[in-house]
């Protein structure tokens, strides 16, 4: 099979498109024929060797894929060859034509969801669900700002929050991104590349402030986010790419809080709940993964450059 292999940590150029042996499923494992693989920002941090999770070399990147079960190992009961699935982590890596996964790492992909969309399910929708339900404990009628709503996690958060009955504000840095965020359910959108947009957001809450901020770029926004919070407001740090100084006094008077997580740290019970929530949303149409850019697997180097550039409009996927 063809696969991307990383033999040394470094820049995007260490992603090599190579011939590799097609793996065989052992007991409790399945072999997935991959039709699309999701590109997540963390794939680039891991490839550079600076991330908290450092895989042994060589490795094939990617946790998110969608495809069809090709073969199953001994004892597998959940799926059979021919079943459409999305993956939530794999054993051998998603940037490939085939991947081994544990039986519990594959989940049914409804017919109406394309493979490209399926490759954008796990990290984006898992993160959005965890942020809103487990971390923010969001309730209907609250107001949420999805700060960075045009990318994978942002669109997922907008769709979930709208379906839960929140008032949803979203930001993007391009006209295309703003239009997408509005179309996917935001009540109001704001351009985070425009000076003074934070004051516009505060005005849009009638001066009351936001109950929840889902933050995709905390190193840039966290200090100012605190000034936008309502009493008992909470900022959920999802993305962060550097250091930031905050004034804790902004939290004290508001009895506000900053919470943070990584998807790697969630419990099995939380993960079960997330997949049940995703299954319901994909089935009833409230969750509609958006594929913004589709590239051939051979162009993984380009994908790793472009995923970190501004101008997101949904999810980037690789097609083997
Ligand atoms: P993505 O698809 O690349 O989207 C990036 C988003 O950040 C876009 O909406 C982009 O908007 C926005 N952005 C750019 N500049 C911004 C600014 N100044 N203020 C606010 N937003 C800004 O990435 P993603 O998959 O959605 O992930 C978003 C972040 O969360 C990444 O840093 C990722 O590593 C992190 N993440 C963390 C977890 C976790 O477990 N904690 C899980 C998933 C993702 P424009 O392009 O329109 O400017």
CSV table of C-alpha atoms and ligand atoms in Angstrom, one decimal:
chain,number,residue,atom,x,y,z
A,1,UNK,CA,0.0,0.0,0.0
A,2,UNK,CA,1.0,3.7,-0.2
A,3,UNK,CA,1.5,5.5,3.1
A,4,UNK,CA,3.1,8.6,4.5
A,5,UNK,CA,6.1,7.8,6.7
A,6,UNK,CA,7.9,10.1,9.1
A,7,UNK,CA,11.5,8.7,9.7
A,8,UNK,CA,12.7,11.8,11.5
A,9,UNK,CA,11.0,14.7,13.3
A,10,UNK,CA,11.2,18.1,11.4
A,11,UNK,CA,9.4,20.3,9.0
A,12,UNK,CA,6.7,19.3,6.5
A,13,UNK,CA,9.3,17.8,4.1
A,14,UNK,CA,9.9,14.9,6.5
A,15,UNK,CA,6.5,13.5,5.3
A,16,UNK,CA,7.5,10.8,2.7
A,17,UNK,CA,5.0,9.2,0.4
A,18,UNK,CA,6.2,5.6,0.3
A,19,UNK,CA,5.3,2.0,-0.4
A,20,UNK,CA,4.7,0.1,2.9
A,21,UNK,CA,3.4,-3.4,3.7
A,22,UNK,CA,-0.4,-3.7,4.1
A,23,UNK,CA,-0.9,-4.6,7.8
A,24,UNK,CA,-3.0,-7.7,8.8
A,25,UNK,CA,-5.5,-7.5,11.7
A,26,UNK,CA,-4.6,-9.4,14.9
A,27,UNK,CA,-7.2,-10.4,17.5
A,28,UNK,CA,-9.5,-7.5,18.4
A,29,UNK,CA,-8.2,-5.5,15.4
A,30,UNK,CA,-9.8,-4.4,12.1
A,31,UNK,CA,-8.2,-3.4,8.8
A,32,UNK,CA,-9.8,-0.2,7.3
A,33,UNK,CA,-9.5,0.6,3.6
A,34,UNK,CA,-9.2,4.4,3.9
A,35,UNK,CA,-11.1,6.6,1.6
A,36,UNK,CA,-10.2,9.9,3.3
A,37,UNK,CA,-7.9,11.0,6.2
A,38,UNK,CA,-8.4,14.2,8.2
A,39,UNK,CA,-5.6,16.7,8.7
A,40,UNK,CA,-5.5,18.2,12.2
A,41,UNK,CA,-3.1,20.9,13.4
A,42,UNK,CA,-1.8,18.5,16.1
A,43,UNK,CA,-0.5,16.2,13.3
A,44,UNK,CA,2.0,19.0,12.4
A,45,UNK,CA,3.0,19.6,16.1
A,46,UNK,CA,3.6,15.8,16.5
A,47,UNK,CA,5.6,15.6,13.2
A,48,UNK,CA,7.9,18.5,14.4
A,49,UNK,CA,8.8,16.5,17.5
A,50,UNK,CA,7.8,19.3,19.9
A,51,UNK,CA,4.4,17.9,21.0
A,52,UNK,CA,3.6,16.2,24.3
A,53,UNK,CA,2.9,12.9,22.4
A,54,UNK,CA,6.0,11.8,20.6
A,55,UNK,CA,5.5,8.5,18.7
A,56,UNK,CA,8.4,6.1,18.1
A,57,UNK,CA,10.0,6.5,14.6
A,58,UNK,CA,9.2,5.7,11.9
A,59,UNK,CA,5.4,6.4,12.1
A,60,UNK,CA,2.4,7.2,9.9
A,61,UNK,CA,0.5,10.3,11.1
A,62,UNK,CA,-3.2,10.7,11.5
A,63,UNK,CA,-6.0,9.7,13.9
A,64,UNK,CA,-9.0,10.5,11.8
A,65,UNK,CA,-10.1,8.5,8.8
A,66,UNK,CA,-13.2,7.3,7.1
A,67,UNK,CA,-13.4,4.2,5.0
A,68,UNK,CA,-14.7,0.6,4.7
A,69,UNK,CA,-13.8,-2.4,6.9
A,70,UNK,CA,-11.6,-4.7,4.7
A,71,UNK,CA,-10.9,-7.5,7.2
A,72,UNK,CA,-11.4,-8.3,10.8
A,73,UNK,CA,-9.2,-10.2,13.3
A,74,UNK,CA,-10.3,-12.9,15.7
A,75,UNK,CA,-13.1,-12.1,18.2
A,76,UNK,CA,-14.2,-8.8,16.5
A,77,UNK,CA,-18.0,-8.5,16.9
A,78,UNK,CA,-18.7,-4.8,16.4
A,79,UNK,CA,-18.1,-4.6,12.6
A,80,UNK,CA,-17.8,-6.8,9.6
A,81,UNK,CA,-16.1,-6.4,6.1
A,82,UNK,CA,-18.0,-3.9,4.0
A,83,UNK,CA,-19.1,-1.7,6.9
A,84,UNK,CA,-18.6,2.1,6.5
A,85,UNK,CA,-16.7,3.5,9.5
A,86,UNK,CA,-14.9,6.6,10.9
A,87,UNK,CA,-11.9,6.1,13.1
A,88,UNK,CA,-11.1,7.8,16.4
A,89,UNK,CA,-7.4,7.0,16.6
A,90,UNK,CA,-5.8,4.0,14.8
A,91,UNK,CA,-3.0,1.6,15.5
A,92,UNK,CA,-0.9,2.2,12.4
A,93,UNK,CA,-1.8,5.8,11.3
A,94,UNK,CA,-4.5,7.3,9.0
A,95,UNK,CA,-2.3,8.9,6.3
A,96,UNK,CA,-2.3,5.6,4.3
A,97,UNK,CA,-4.4,3.4,2.0
A,98,UNK,CA,-5.1,1.0,4.8
A,99,UNK,CA,-4.9,1.3,8.6
A,100,UNK,CA,-5.2,-1.1,11.5
A,101,UNK,CA,-7.5,0.0,14.3
A,102,UNK,CA,-8.7,-1.6,17.5
A,103,UNK,CA,-12.3,-2.7,17.3
A,104,UNK,CA,-13.3,0.1,19.8
A,105,UNK,CA,-11.5,2.8,17.6
A,106,UNK,CA,-14.0,2.4,14.7
A,107,UNK,CA,-17.6,3.8,14.7
A,108,UNK,CA,-20.4,3.5,12.2
A,109,UNK,CA,-20.5,6.1,9.4
A,110,UNK,CA,-24.1,6.8,8.1
A,111,UNK,CA,-24.7,6.4,4.4
A,112,UNK,CA,-25.5,10.1,4.0
A,113,UNK,CA,-22.1,11.2,5.3
A,114,UNK,CA,-19.4,11.1,2.7
A,115,UNK,CA,-16.0,9.6,3.4
A,116,UNK,CA,-14.5,13.1,3.1
A,117,UNK,CA,-16.9,14.3,5.8
A,118,UNK,CA,-16.3,11.2,7.9
A,119,UNK,CA,-12.5,12.0,8.0
A,120,UNK,CA,-13.5,15.3,9.7
A,121,UNK,CA,-15.5,13.7,12.5
A,122,UNK,CA,-13.4,12.5,15.4
A,123,UNK,CA,-11.0,15.3,16.5
A,124,UNK,CA,-13.2,18.2,15.5
A,125,UNK,CA,-16.6,16.9,16.8
A,126,UNK,CA,-15.0,15.1,19.7
A,127,UNK,CA,-13.3,18.3,20.8
A,128,UNK,CA,-16.4,20.4,20.3
A,129,UNK,CA,-18.6,18.0,22.3
A,130,UNK,CA,-16.1,17.8,25.1
A,131,UNK,CA,-15.6,21.5,25.2
A,132,UNK,CA,-19.3,22.4,25.3
A,133,UNK,CA,-20.7,19.5,27.4
A,134,UNK,CA,-18.0,18.3,29.7
A,135,UNK,CA,-15.8,21.4,30.1
A,136,UNK,CA,-18.1,24.4,29.8
A,137,UNK,CA,-21.2,22.5,31.0
A,138,UNK,CA,-23.1,24.6,28.5
A,139,UNK,CA,-26.9,25.1,29.0
A,140,UNK,CA,-29.6,26.2,26.5
A,141,UNK,CA,-30.1,30.0,26.5
A,142,UNK,CA,-26.4,30.8,27.3
A,143,UNK,CA,-24.3,32.8,24.8
A,144,UNK,CA,-21.2,31.2,23.4
A,145,UNK,CA,-18.4,32.8,21.3
A,146,UNK,CA,-16.6,30.3,19.1
A,147,UNK,CA,-13.4,32.2,18.8
A,148,UNK,CA,-12.0,30.7,15.6
A,149,UNK,CA,-15.2,29.2,14.1
A,150,UNK,CA,-14.2,28.7,10.5
A,151,UNK,CA,-11.9,25.6,11.0
A,152,UNK,CA,-12.6,22.0,11.8
A,153,UNK,CA,-13.3,22.4,15.6
A,154,UNK,CA,-15.0,25.8,15.1
A,155,UNK,CA,-17.6,24.6,12.6
A,156,UNK,CA,-18.3,21.5,14.8
A,157,UNK,CA,-18.7,23.8,17.8
A,158,UNK,CA,-21.1,26.1,16.0
A,159,UNK,CA,-23.3,23.2,14.9
A,160,UNK,CA,-23.4,21.5,18.3
A,161,UNK,CA,-24.0,24.8,20.2
A,162,UNK,CA,-26.8,25.9,17.9
A,163,UNK,CA,-28.6,22.5,18.2
A,164,UNK,CA,-28.3,22.7,22.0
A,165,UNK,CA,-30.2,26.0,22.1
A,166,UNK,CA,-27.3,28.5,22.8
A,167,UNK,CA,-27.0,31.9,21.2
A,168,UNK,CA,-23.9,31.4,19.0
A,169,UNK,CA,-21.4,34.0,18.0
A,170,UNK,CA,-18.5,33.0,15.7
A,171,UNK,CA,-15.3,34.6,14.3
A,172,UNK,CA,-13.4,34.0,11.1
A,173,UNK,CA,-10.6,36.0,9.3
A,174,UNK,CA,-12.0,35.9,5.8
A,175,UNK,CA,-15.3,36.7,4.1
A,176,UNK,CA,-15.6,33.1,2.9
A,177,UNK,CA,-15.0,31.9,6.5
A,178,UNK,CA,-17.6,34.3,7.9
A,179,UNK,CA,-20.2,33.2,5.4
A,180,UNK,CA,-19.6,29.6,6.2
A,181,UNK,CA,-19.9,30.2,10.0
A,182,UNK,CA,-23.1,32.0,9.6
A,183,UNK,CA,-24.5,29.3,7.2
A,184,UNK,CA,-23.6,26.6,9.7
A,185,UNK,CA,-25.6,28.2,12.5
A,186,UNK,CA,-24.0,31.2,14.1
A,187,UNK,CA,-26.5,34.0,15.0
A,188,UNK,CA,-23.8,36.7,14.5
A,189,UNK,CA,-20.3,36.6,13.0
A,190,UNK,CA,-17.3,38.8,13.6
A,191,UNK,CA,-14.0,39.2,11.7
A,192,UNK,CA,-11.0,38.5,14.0
A,193,UNK,CA,-8.7,40.2,11.6
A,194,UNK,CA,-10.4,43.6,12.1
A,195,UNK,CA,-9.3,46.0,14.8
A,196,UNK,CA,-11.9,46.6,17.4
A,197,UNK,CA,-14.0,43.4,16.7
A,198,UNK,CA,-13.9,42.5,20.4
A,199,UNK,CA,-15.8,45.7,21.3
A,200,UNK,CA,-18.4,44.8,18.6
A,201,UNK,CA,-18.8,41.4,20.2
A,202,UNK,CA,-19.4,43.0,23.7
A,203,UNK,CA,-21.9,45.4,22.2
A,204,UNK,CA,-23.7,42.5,20.6
A,205,UNK,CA,-24.3,41.0,24.0
A,206,UNK,CA,-25.9,44.2,25.1
A,207,UNK,CA,-22.8,44.8,27.4
A,208,UNK,CA,-23.6,41.8,29.5
A,209,UNK,CA,-20.7,39.6,28.2
A,210,UNK,CA,-20.4,36.0,27.1
A,211,UNK,CA,-21.2,33.0,29.2
A,212,UNK,CA,-18.8,30.8,27.3
A,213,UNK,CA,-15.8,31.4,25.0
A,214,UNK,CA,-14.3,28.4,23.1
A,215,UNK,CA,-10.8,29.7,22.3
A,216,UNK,CA,-8.8,28.3,19.3
A,217,UNK,CA,-5.8,30.7,19.8
A,218,UNK,CA,-5.3,31.4,23.4
A,219,UNK,CA,-1.8,32.9,23.2
A,220,UNK,CA,-3.3,35.7,21.1
A,221,UNK,CA,-6.7,36.1,22.6
A,222,UNK,CA,-6.9,34.9,26.2
A,223,UNK,CA,-6.1,38.2,28.0
A,224,UNK,CA,-8.8,40.1,26.1
A,225,UNK,CA,-11.3,37.2,26.3
A,226,UNK,CA,-11.5,37.7,30.0
A,227,UNK,CA,-12.8,41.2,29.5
A,228,UNK,CA,-15.6,39.8,27.4
A,229,UNK,CA,-17.0,37.4,30.0
A,230,UNK,CA,-20.3,37.7,31.8
A,231,UNK,CA,-20.6,36.8,35.6
A,232,UNK,CA,-19.6,33.2,36.0
A,233,UNK,CA,-18.4,33.1,32.4
A,234,UNK,CA,-15.8,30.5,31.4
A,235,UNK,CA,-13.1,30.4,28.7
A,236,UNK,CA,-12.4,27.0,27.4
A,237,UNK,CA,-8.9,26.8,26.0
A,238,UNK,CA,-8.9,24.5,23.0
A,239,UNK,CA,-6.0,25.8,20.9
A,240,UNK,CA,-2.8,27.5,22.0
A,241,UNK,CA,0.5,28.2,20.3
A,242,UNK,CA,2.6,30.2,22.7
A,243,UNK,CA,2.7,32.1,26.0
A,244,UNK,CA,0.3,34.8,27.2
A,245,UNK,CA,0.0,37.2,30.1
A,246,UNK,CA,-3.4,37.6,31.8
A,247,UNK,CA,-4.7,39.9,34.6
A,248,UNK,CA,-6.4,37.5,37.0
A,249,UNK,CA,-8.4,40.4,38.4
A,250,UNK,CA,-10.5,40.2,35.3
A,251,UNK,CA,-11.6,36.7,36.5
A,252,UNK,CA,-12.1,37.6,40.2
A,253,UNK,CA,-14.8,40.3,39.9
A,254,UNK,CA,-16.7,38.1,37.4
A,255,UNK,CA,-16.2,34.8,39.4
A,256,UNK,CA,-15.1,33.6,36.0
A,257,UNK,CA,-12.8,30.7,35.1
A,258,UNK,CA,-10.4,29.4,32.5
A,259,UNK,CA,-10.6,25.7,31.7
A,260,UNK,CA,-8.5,23.7,29.4
A,261,UNK,CA,-8.1,20.1,28.1
A,262,UNK,CA,-6.6,17.9,25.5
A,263,UNK,CA,-8.6,15.2,23.8
A,264,UNK,CA,-5.9,12.7,24.7
A,265,UNK,CA,-6.8,13.0,28.3
A,266,UNK,CA,-10.5,12.2,28.2
A,267,UNK,CA,-11.9,9.2,30.0
A,268,UNK,CA,-13.4,6.1,28.2
A,269,UNK,CA,-16.8,7.0,29.7
A,270,UNK,CA,-16.5,10.5,28.2
A,271,UNK,CA,-15.4,9.1,24.9
A,272,UNK,CA,-18.4,6.7,24.8
A,273,UNK,CA,-20.7,9.7,25.5
A,274,UNK,CA,-19.1,11.7,22.8
A,275,UNK,CA,-19.6,9.0,20.1
A,276,UNK,CA,-23.2,8.6,21.1
A,277,UNK,CA,-23.7,12.4,20.8
A,278,UNK,CA,-22.0,12.4,17.4
A,279,UNK,CA,-24.0,9.4,16.1
A,280,UNK,CA,-27.3,11.2,17.0
A,281,UNK,CA,-26.2,14.4,15.4
A,282,UNK,CA,-25.0,12.8,12.2
A,283,UNK,CA,-28.3,10.9,12.0
A,284,UNK,CA,-30.6,13.8,12.6
A,285,UNK,CA,-28.7,16.3,10.4
A,286,UNK,CA,-27.6,18.7,13.1
A,287,UNK,CA,-24.0,17.7,12.5
A,288,UNK,CA,-22.8,18.3,8.9
A,289,UNK,CA,-19.0,18.0,8.6
A,290,UNK,CA,-17.7,20.5,6.0
A,291,UNK,CA,-14.9,19.6,3.7
A,292,UNK,CA,-13.0,22.8,2.9
A,293,UNK,CA,-10.1,21.3,1.0
A,294,UNK,CA,-9.4,17.9,-0.4
A,295,UNK,CA,-5.8,17.0,-1.4
A,296,UNK,CA,-4.3,13.7,-2.7
A,297,UNK,CA,-2.4,11.8,0.0
A,298,UNK,CA,0.8,12.3,-2.0
A,299,UNK,CA,0.5,16.0,-1.2
A,300,UNK,CA,0.7,15.6,2.6
A,301,UNK,CA,3.6,18.1,2.7
A,302,UNK,CA,1.5,20.8,1.2
A,303,UNK,CA,-1.4,19.9,3.6
A,304,UNK,CA,0.9,20.4,6.6
A,305,UNK,CA,1.9,23.8,5.4
A,306,UNK,CA,-1.6,25.0,4.5
A,307,UNK,CA,-3.3,23.7,7.7
A,308,UNK,CA,-1.4,26.3,9.7
A,309,UNK,CA,-2.2,29.2,7.3
A,310,UNK,CA,-5.1,31.6,7.8
A,311,UNK,CA,-8.3,31.3,5.7
A,312,UNK,CA,-9.9,28.1,7.0
A,313,UNK,CA,-13.3,27.2,5.6
A,314,UNK,CA,-14.0,23.8,7.1
A,315,UNK,CA,-11.9,20.7,7.2
A,316,UNK,CA,-8.8,19.7,5.2
A,317,UNK,CA,-8.7,16.0,4.1
A,318,UNK,CA,-6.3,13.8,2.3
A,319,UNK,CA,-7.5,11.2,-0.3
A,320,UNK,CA,-5.3,8.1,-0.8
B,1,LIG,P1,-8.1,24.7,11.8
B,1,LIG,O1,-9.2,23.9,11.0
B,1,LIG,O2,-6.8,24.9,11.2
B,1,LIG,O3,-8.8,26.2,12.1
B,1,LIG,C1,-8.0,27.2,12.8
B,1,LIG,C2,-9.0,28.2,13.2
B,1,LIG,O4,-8.3,29.2,14.0
B,1,LIG,C3,-9.7,28.9,12.1
B,1,LIG,O5,-11.1,29.1,12.3
B,1,LIG,C4,-9.0,30.3,12.0
B,1,LIG,O6,-9.7,31.3,11.4
B,1,LIG,C5,-8.8,30.5,13.5
B,1,LIG,N1,-8.0,31.6,13.9
B,1,LIG,C6,-6.9,32.2,13.1
B,1,LIG,N2,-6.5,33.3,13.7
B,1,LIG,C7,-7.3,33.5,14.8
B,1,LIG,C8,-7.4,34.5,15.8
B,1,LIG,N3,-6.5,35.6,15.9
B,1,LIG,N4,-8.3,34.4,16.8
B,1,LIG,C9,-9.2,33.4,16.8
B,1,LIG,N5,-9.2,32.4,15.9
B,1,LIG,C10,-8.2,32.5,14.9
B,1,LIG,O7,-7.8,24.1,13.2
B,1,LIG,P2,-8.9,23.3,14.2
B,1,LIG,O8,-8.8,21.8,13.9
B,1,LIG,O9,-10.2,23.9,14.2
B,1,LIG,O10,-8.1,23.5,15.6
B,1,LIG,C11,-8.1,24.8,16.2
B,1,LIG,C12,-7.1,24.8,17.3
B,1,LIG,O11,-7.4,24.0,18.3
B,1,LIG,C13,-5.7,24.4,16.8
B,1,LIG,O12,-4.7,25.1,17.5
B,1,LIG,C14,-5.6,22.9,17.3
B,1,LIG,O13,-4.3,22.4,17.5
B,1,LIG,C15,-6.4,23.0,18.6
B,1,LIG,N6,-7.1,21.7,19.0
B,1,LIG,C16,-6.9,21.3,20.3
B,1,LIG,C17,-7.6,20.2,20.7
B,1,LIG,C18,-7.5,19.8,22.1
B,1,LIG,O14,-7.6,18.6,22.4
B,1,LIG,N7,-7.3,20.7,23.0
B,1,LIG,C19,-8.3,19.4,19.8
B,1,LIG,C20,-8.4,19.9,18.5
B,1,LIG,C21,-7.8,21.0,18.1
B,1,LIG,P3,-9.3,31.9,10.0
B,1,LIG,O15,-8.5,30.9,9.2
B,1,LIG,O16,-10.7,32.2,9.4
B,1,LIG,O17,-8.5,33.2,10.3
